[in-house]
Amino acid sequence: MPNMQSNKPNPLDMPVTSLAGVGTKVAEQLAQLGIKRLFDLVLHLPRDYEDRSRVVNINTLANGQSALVEGEIVSVDNKGRGGMSVLLEDDTGTVSLRFFKVYRGLTQTMMVGTTLRVFGEVKISRYGVQMHHPEYQVVTAGMTMESTGLQPIYPTVKGLHQNKLRTLVKLALQTVQNYDKQGQILSIFQDTDWQSLDWQTLITQANVQAKVQVSQASFLGYQNNQAQISSTHAISYLSLFEALTLLHTPPNHTDLTNQFELLEQIKNRQHPACQRIIIEELTAHQLSLLYRRQQLHQHKAPKCESSSPLAKHLLDNLPFALTGAQQRVVNEIKNDLTTSIPMLRLVQGDVGAGKTLVAALAACYALDSGWQVAIMAPTEILAEQHLINFKNWFEPLGIGVGWLAGKQKTSERKEALAAISENEVQIVVGTHALFQEQVKFAKLGLAIIDEQHRFGVEQRMALTNKGVANSTPHQLVMTATPIPRTLAMSAYGDMDTSIIDELPPGRTPVKTVTIDRNRRDEVLERIEANCKQGKQAYWVCPLVEESSELDAQSAEATFADVSERLDIRIGLVHGKMKPSEKQTTMQTFKQGDLDLLISTTVIEVGVDVPNASLMVIENAERLGLSQLHQLRGRVGRGSEKSFCVLLYQTPLSETGIERLNVLAKSNDGFVIAQKDLQIRGPGELLGKRQTGNVGYYLSDLTRDELLLTIARALAKRLIQDNSRKADVSLLIERWMPDASKYTNV
Ligand code: ADP
Ligand code: MG
């Protein structure tokens, strides 16, 4: 790549061991902090700053602040068992110094009437204003102040001293500065990049509250929604180096209020220097996604015919019509399939929105043009549901439907593999087994991936590498976890998205209540009474860690217990049962020959029994909100009024109960997902596999929505400009050294 710097090693990428004073031991300690390159070191930002250069009035002390105060000892209490308490007073108030270990020098110093200067972290609680074991000094005539100014305090690990970290960060910053005096490699953005931003549109897109808009806009140096760069605060004038220097060693303000505000802005990541870095980080991530997309678009995909007789047949045979939203999304997919650019489209739709049918219609277009279709689901139960649906829909139309799963007899598997490679089956439904090495498709044209968040990027890519020579299959990805906009942009920024934002008619919202597990017996009685009136119910057992073995045991125990107590017909499904057993039980339940189905969370996705109108979820507090919403989506599919009972284990914190009540209050998957994102973070929401995508140094998707929108705009501009290729690879390499796996940068 034509890159002026490419012949020099980039100092940001050098290992920390290249610094003086970093041997194996320190390197290991740094690694525990996630610091491997100099770049990691300069981005290891202080968690706080301490100021030993001025005395602070006691009445201005804030909790958590490290401060220097000076005052006279007005009382000393050395009687109690809890050590020694010293009350220090200045003109504005008192602070209590607590010493849990009392030694001789301490008792000798702490005398009423002595004037002390102390430094420590302030704790404000119901015990008042305190400092625990502060550093102290007796004030003598003519004593001077330290003049170090603000000192950074870094997050650290045992054995790695603050001073060591301070030295290393300073060294790293110097290395970076020496390497590039002009700030060339450090300021990739140009003035014209910033000027290109359509500020008004970005703010509208980001949909942030008016107050935040104004303050962020002015920090960014833009006023009155015009793309004007103001003098002092314009982030565009800060090089990365300047921004970092400011964050590691903020300037000392003489005015205390200004100082406090500055530090607050830095700690809240609202300061222009932070925003400058966050924008760069987010831009790098967006670039890696856009780059991947650009590469995909250079491949050729199987172009499909724009009319599909199969789709018409399928629709004619349905007992209902498509919803408007389904119709719209099918059209969007059709438009993609009829070009030779590989489709990569994410379809989001709340549980029960009818994604399966949309997938089937997409399949029709590929099938009618002679291509095979693969449908991959994350669990066997879900894949089996798809198998049943697709067999029902397509076998009468003369299309062969094949099956591949992990737990298959060798002979069955061999047969299936042969049928796939010889085009005897045109639709293949399965689990992870689908993207394994031995699976060879005759003519794979469309890969449909249900519940995307359970799969990683690599797995999706493994499946789409199975197209015929020189062809990349179209990809349709479906998810029932509504993904908040910022998260979708950062995790799925390389995809086009469609949203099925309408449920089929006749659905009734599920009434949800939260109940203390102590009242489980009452709930059981109610279930029995309801089932005797012909209703059907699900009972979801507690999740026992990440082990399907233990989950199964817990479900079996619940089954034994409930069977003994209730006089109704009860079935059991869990992940450890044979697929045929599971299938039989599910089928019996669906036919109405079972009243209550006890299960692990395996029924979370895909299971469809319209007559079931009750659901009880045990230990609901252990599950994510989105997952609970998915589970609850199994009921409320018929005309019957439906109920969901969330049983929680006490004691449960107030926020824990409040969290569950989000479900009681809302039936909107997007609202719930947004709360989940706030409470549990992106990793939990998208599943562990995806967290690599969202591991940011500084950025926070819930906080930085506007900055993400800006980053997206900058990334689009950079990727479209061929003269900026070097900048693009520089940014991606700097921020995501592991990204090349996915992007071939
Ligand atoms: P999900 O989006 O959760 O995967 P499904 O595809 O399982 O939802 O659909 C849920 C139920 O809704 C199924 O029983 C399906 O047959 C039914 N369904 C789908 N589309 C419609 C529609 N347009 N009108 C009525 N029922 C529909
Ligand atoms: Mg589904």
PDB file of N, CA, C and O and ligand atoms in Angstrom, residues 320-323 326 349-357 393 480 504-505 507 606 608 610 634 637, ligand 1:
ATOM      1  N   PHE A 320     -53.278 -17.193   5.532  1.00  0.00           N
ATOM      2  CA  PHE A 320     -53.324 -15.762   5.866  1.00  0.00           C
ATOM      3  C   PHE A 320     -52.506 -14.967   4.849  1.00  0.00           C
ATOM      4  O   PHE A 320     -51.791 -15.555   4.039  1.00  0.00           O
ATOM      5  N   ALA A 321     -52.629 -13.651   4.899  1.00  0.00           N
ATOM      6  CA  ALA A 321     -51.846 -12.798   3.999  1.00  0.00           C
ATOM      7  C   ALA A 321     -50.632 -12.255   4.749  1.00  0.00           C
ATOM      8  O   ALA A 321     -50.627 -12.202   5.978  1.00  0.00           O
ATOM      9  N   LEU A 322     -49.611 -11.853   3.993  1.00  0.00           N
ATOM     10  CA  LEU A 322     -48.433 -11.253   4.634  1.00  0.00           C
ATOM     11  C   LEU A 322     -48.818  -9.942   5.306  1.00  0.00           C
ATOM     12  O   LEU A 322     -49.694  -9.228   4.838  1.00  0.00           O
ATOM     13  N   THR A 323     -48.152  -9.632   6.391  1.00  0.00           N
ATOM     14  CA  THR A 323     -48.331  -8.291   6.974  1.00  0.00           C
ATOM     15  C   THR A 323     -47.610  -7.299   6.058  1.00  0.00           C
ATOM     16  O   THR A 323     -46.756  -7.694   5.251  1.00  0.00           O
ATOM     17  N   GLN A 326     -43.905  -7.580   6.516  1.00  0.00           N
ATOM     18  CA  GLN A 326     -43.322  -8.761   5.862  1.00  0.00           C
ATOM     19  C   GLN A 326     -43.178  -8.508   4.363  1.00  0.00           C
ATOM     20  O   GLN A 326     -42.145  -8.793   3.761  1.00  0.00           O
ATOM     21  N   GLY A 349     -36.734  -8.647  13.761  1.00  0.00           N
ATOM     22  CA  GLY A 349     -38.169  -8.667  13.992  1.00  0.00           C
ATOM     23  C   GLY A 349     -38.425  -9.276  15.343  1.00  0.00           C
ATOM     24  O   GLY A 349     -37.829 -10.295  15.685  1.00  0.00           O
ATOM     25  N   ASP A 350     -39.281  -8.631  16.086  1.00  0.00           N
ATOM     26  CA  ASP A 350     -39.594  -9.117  17.424  1.00  0.00           C
ATOM     27  C   ASP A 350     -40.085 -10.567  17.339  1.00  0.00           C
ATOM     28  O   ASP A 350     -40.473 -11.032  16.275  1.00  0.00           O
ATOM     29  N   VAL A 351     -40.060 -11.269  18.462  1.00  0.00           N
ATOM     30  CA  VAL A 351     -40.547 -12.652  18.468  1.00  0.00           C
ATOM     31  C   VAL A 351     -41.965 -12.694  17.917  1.00  0.00           C
ATOM     32  O   VAL A 351     -42.797 -11.864  18.269  1.00  0.00           O
ATOM     33  N   GLY A 352     -42.227 -13.651  17.064  1.00  0.00           N
ATOM     34  CA  GLY A 352     -43.566 -13.829  16.522  1.00  0.00           C
ATOM     35  C   GLY A 352     -43.895 -12.917  15.358  1.00  0.00           C
ATOM     36  O   GLY A 352     -45.009 -12.921  14.844  1.00  0.00           O
ATOM     37  N   ALA A 353     -42.907 -12.143  14.884  1.00  0.00           N
ATOM     38  CA  ALA A 353     -43.162 -11.200  13.792  1.00  0.00           C
ATOM     39  C   ALA A 353     -43.318 -11.920  12.452  1.00  0.00           C
ATOM     40  O   ALA A 353     -43.772 -11.335  11.478  1.00  0.00           O
ATOM     41  N   GLY A 354     -42.930 -13.195  12.417  1.00  0.00           N
ATOM     42  CA  GLY A 354     -43.082 -13.963  11.181  1.00  0.00           C
ATOM     43  C   GLY A 354     -41.861 -13.931  10.286  1.00  0.00           C
ATOM     44  O   GLY A 354     -41.956 -13.812   9.072  1.00  0.00           O
ATOM     45  N   LYS A 355     -40.688 -14.119  10.901  1.00  0.00           N
ATOM     46  CA  LYS A 355     -39.449 -14.093  10.135  1.00  0.00           C
ATOM     47  C   LYS A 355     -39.284 -15.351   9.288  1.00  0.00           C
ATOM     48  O   LYS A 355     -38.717 -15.309   8.205  1.00  0.00           O
ATOM     49  N   THR A 356     -39.797 -16.493   9.812  1.00  0.00           N
ATOM     50  CA  THR A 356     -39.600 -17.757   9.098  1.00  0.00           C
ATOM     51  C   THR A 356     -40.204 -17.691   7.702  1.00  0.00           C
ATOM     52  O   THR A 356     -39.597 -18.131   6.723  1.00  0.00           O
ATOM     53  N   LEU A 357     -41.379 -17.109   7.616  1.00  0.00           N
ATOM     54  CA  LEU A 357     -42.052 -17.013   6.328  1.00  0.00           C
ATOM     55  C   LEU A 357     -41.267 -16.101   5.378  1.00  0.00           C
ATOM     56  O   LEU A 357     -41.140 -16.385   4.183  1.00  0.00           O
ATOM     57  N   TRP A 393     -43.911 -26.677   3.684  1.00  0.00           N
ATOM     58  CA  TRP A 393     -44.109 -25.696   2.623  1.00  0.00           C
ATOM     59  C   TRP A 393     -43.579 -26.185   1.278  1.00  0.00           C
ATOM     60  O   TRP A 393     -44.195 -25.969   0.251  1.00  0.00           O
ATOM     61  N   ALA A 480     -34.101 -12.053  16.452  1.00  0.00           N
ATOM     62  CA  ALA A 480     -35.281 -11.626  17.199  1.00  0.00           C
ATOM     63  C   ALA A 480     -34.864 -10.755  18.374  1.00  0.00           C
ATOM     64  O   ALA A 480     -35.684 -10.245  19.098  1.00  0.00           O
ATOM     65  N   PRO A 504     -48.258 -10.021  13.222  1.00  0.00           N
ATOM     66  CA  PRO A 504     -49.467 -10.473  12.525  1.00  0.00           C
ATOM     67  C   PRO A 504     -50.705 -10.127  13.353  1.00  0.00           C
ATOM     68  O   PRO A 504     -50.612 -10.038  14.578  1.00  0.00           O
ATOM     69  N   PRO A 505     -51.836  -9.909  12.697  1.00  0.00           N
ATOM     70  CA  PRO A 505     -53.034  -9.480  13.418  1.00  0.00           C
ATOM     71  C   PRO A 505     -53.511 -10.522  14.430  1.00  0.00           C
ATOM     72  O   PRO A 505     -53.193 -11.702  14.311  1.00  0.00           O
ATOM     73  N   ARG A 507     -52.833 -10.772  17.652  1.00  0.00           N
ATOM     74  CA  ARG A 507     -51.998 -11.093  18.816  1.00  0.00           C
ATOM     75  C   ARG A 507     -52.454 -10.246  19.999  1.00  0.00           C
ATOM     76  O   ARG A 507     -52.781  -9.078  19.839  1.00  0.00           O
ATOM     77  N   GLY A 606     -38.180 -19.906  18.546  1.00  0.00           N
ATOM     78  CA  GLY A 606     -38.755 -20.682  17.453  1.00  0.00           C
ATOM     79  C   GLY A 606     -39.958 -21.551  17.746  1.00  0.00           C
ATOM     80  O   GLY A 606     -40.736 -21.834  16.861  1.00  0.00           O
ATOM     81  N   ASP A 608     -43.492 -22.863  18.433  1.00  0.00           N
ATOM     82  CA  ASP A 608     -44.731 -22.182  18.072  1.00  0.00           C
ATOM     83  C   ASP A 608     -45.950 -23.043  18.409  1.00  0.00           C
ATOM     84  O   ASP A 608     -46.278 -23.980  17.698  1.00  0.00           O
ATOM     85  N   PRO A 610     -49.703 -22.034  19.313  1.00  0.00           N
ATOM     86  CA  PRO A 610     -50.618 -20.903  19.526  1.00  0.00           C
ATOM     87  C   PRO A 610     -51.565 -21.078  20.716  1.00  0.00           C
ATOM     88  O   PRO A 610     -51.967 -20.093  21.324  1.00  0.00           O
ATOM     89  N   ARG A 634     -43.220 -16.941  23.403  1.00  0.00           N
ATOM     90  CA  ARG A 634     -43.833 -18.252  23.091  1.00  0.00           C
ATOM     91  C   ARG A 634     -45.325 -18.238  23.381  1.00  0.00           C
ATOM     92  O   ARG A 634     -46.060 -19.063  22.890  1.00  0.00           O
ATOM     93  N   ARG A 637     -49.690 -16.009  21.277  1.00  0.00           N
ATOM     94  CA  ARG A 637     -49.717 -16.247  19.835  1.00  0.00           C
ATOM     95  C   ARG A 637     -51.114 -16.608  19.358  1.00  0.00           C
ATOM     96  O   ARG A 637     -51.365 -16.698  18.173  1.00  0.00           O
TER      97      ARG A 637
HETATM   98  P1  ADP B   1     -40.512 -15.340  14.461  1.00  0.00           P
HETATM   99  O1  ADP B   1     -40.389 -14.026  13.793  1.00  0.00           O
HETATM  100  O2  ADP B   1     -40.464 -15.238  15.940  1.00  0.00           O
HETATM  101  O3  ADP B   1     -39.559 -16.363  13.896  1.00  0.00           O
HETATM  102  P2  ADP B   1     -42.444 -17.098  13.290  1.00  0.00           P
HETATM  103  O4  ADP B   1     -41.896 -17.052  11.930  1.00  0.00           O
HETATM  104  O5  ADP B   1     -42.191 -18.319  14.104  1.00  0.00           O
HETATM  105  O6  ADP B   1     -41.985 -15.828  14.116  1.00  0.00           O
HETATM  106  O7  ADP B   1     -44.002 -16.826  13.195  1.00  0.00           O
HETATM  107  C1  ADP B   1     -44.808 -16.901  14.321  1.00  0.00           C
HETATM  108  C2  ADP B   1     -46.201 -17.376  13.957  1.00  0.00           C
HETATM  109  O8  ADP B   1     -46.884 -16.401  13.203  1.00  0.00           O
HETATM  110  C3  ADP B   1     -46.217 -18.640  13.142  1.00  0.00           C
HETATM  111  O9  ADP B   1     -47.240 -19.457  13.622  1.00  0.00           O
HETATM  112  C4  ADP B   1     -46.537 -18.141  11.749  1.00  0.00           C
HETATM  113  O10 ADP B   1     -47.203 -19.134  10.998  1.00  0.00           O
HETATM  114  C5  ADP B   1     -47.454 -16.984  12.027  1.00  0.00           C
HETATM  115  N1  ADP B   1     -47.460 -15.962  10.984  1.00  0.00           N
HETATM  116  C6  ADP B   1     -46.408 -15.517  10.263  1.00  0.00           C
HETATM  117  N2  ADP B   1     -46.783 -14.545   9.421  1.00  0.00           N
HETATM  118  C7  ADP B   1     -48.107 -14.355   9.610  1.00  0.00           C
HETATM  119  C8  ADP B   1     -49.097 -13.493   9.027  1.00  0.00           C
HETATM  120  N3  ADP B   1     -48.760 -12.618   8.067  1.00  0.00           N
HETATM  121  N4  ADP B   1     -50.354 -13.572   9.466  1.00  0.00           N
HETATM  122  C9  ADP B   1     -50.687 -14.451  10.444  1.00  0.00           C
HETATM  123  N5  ADP B   1     -49.821 -15.294  11.026  1.00  0.00           N
HETATM  124  C10 ADP B   1     -48.543 -15.257  10.624  1.00  0.00           C
END
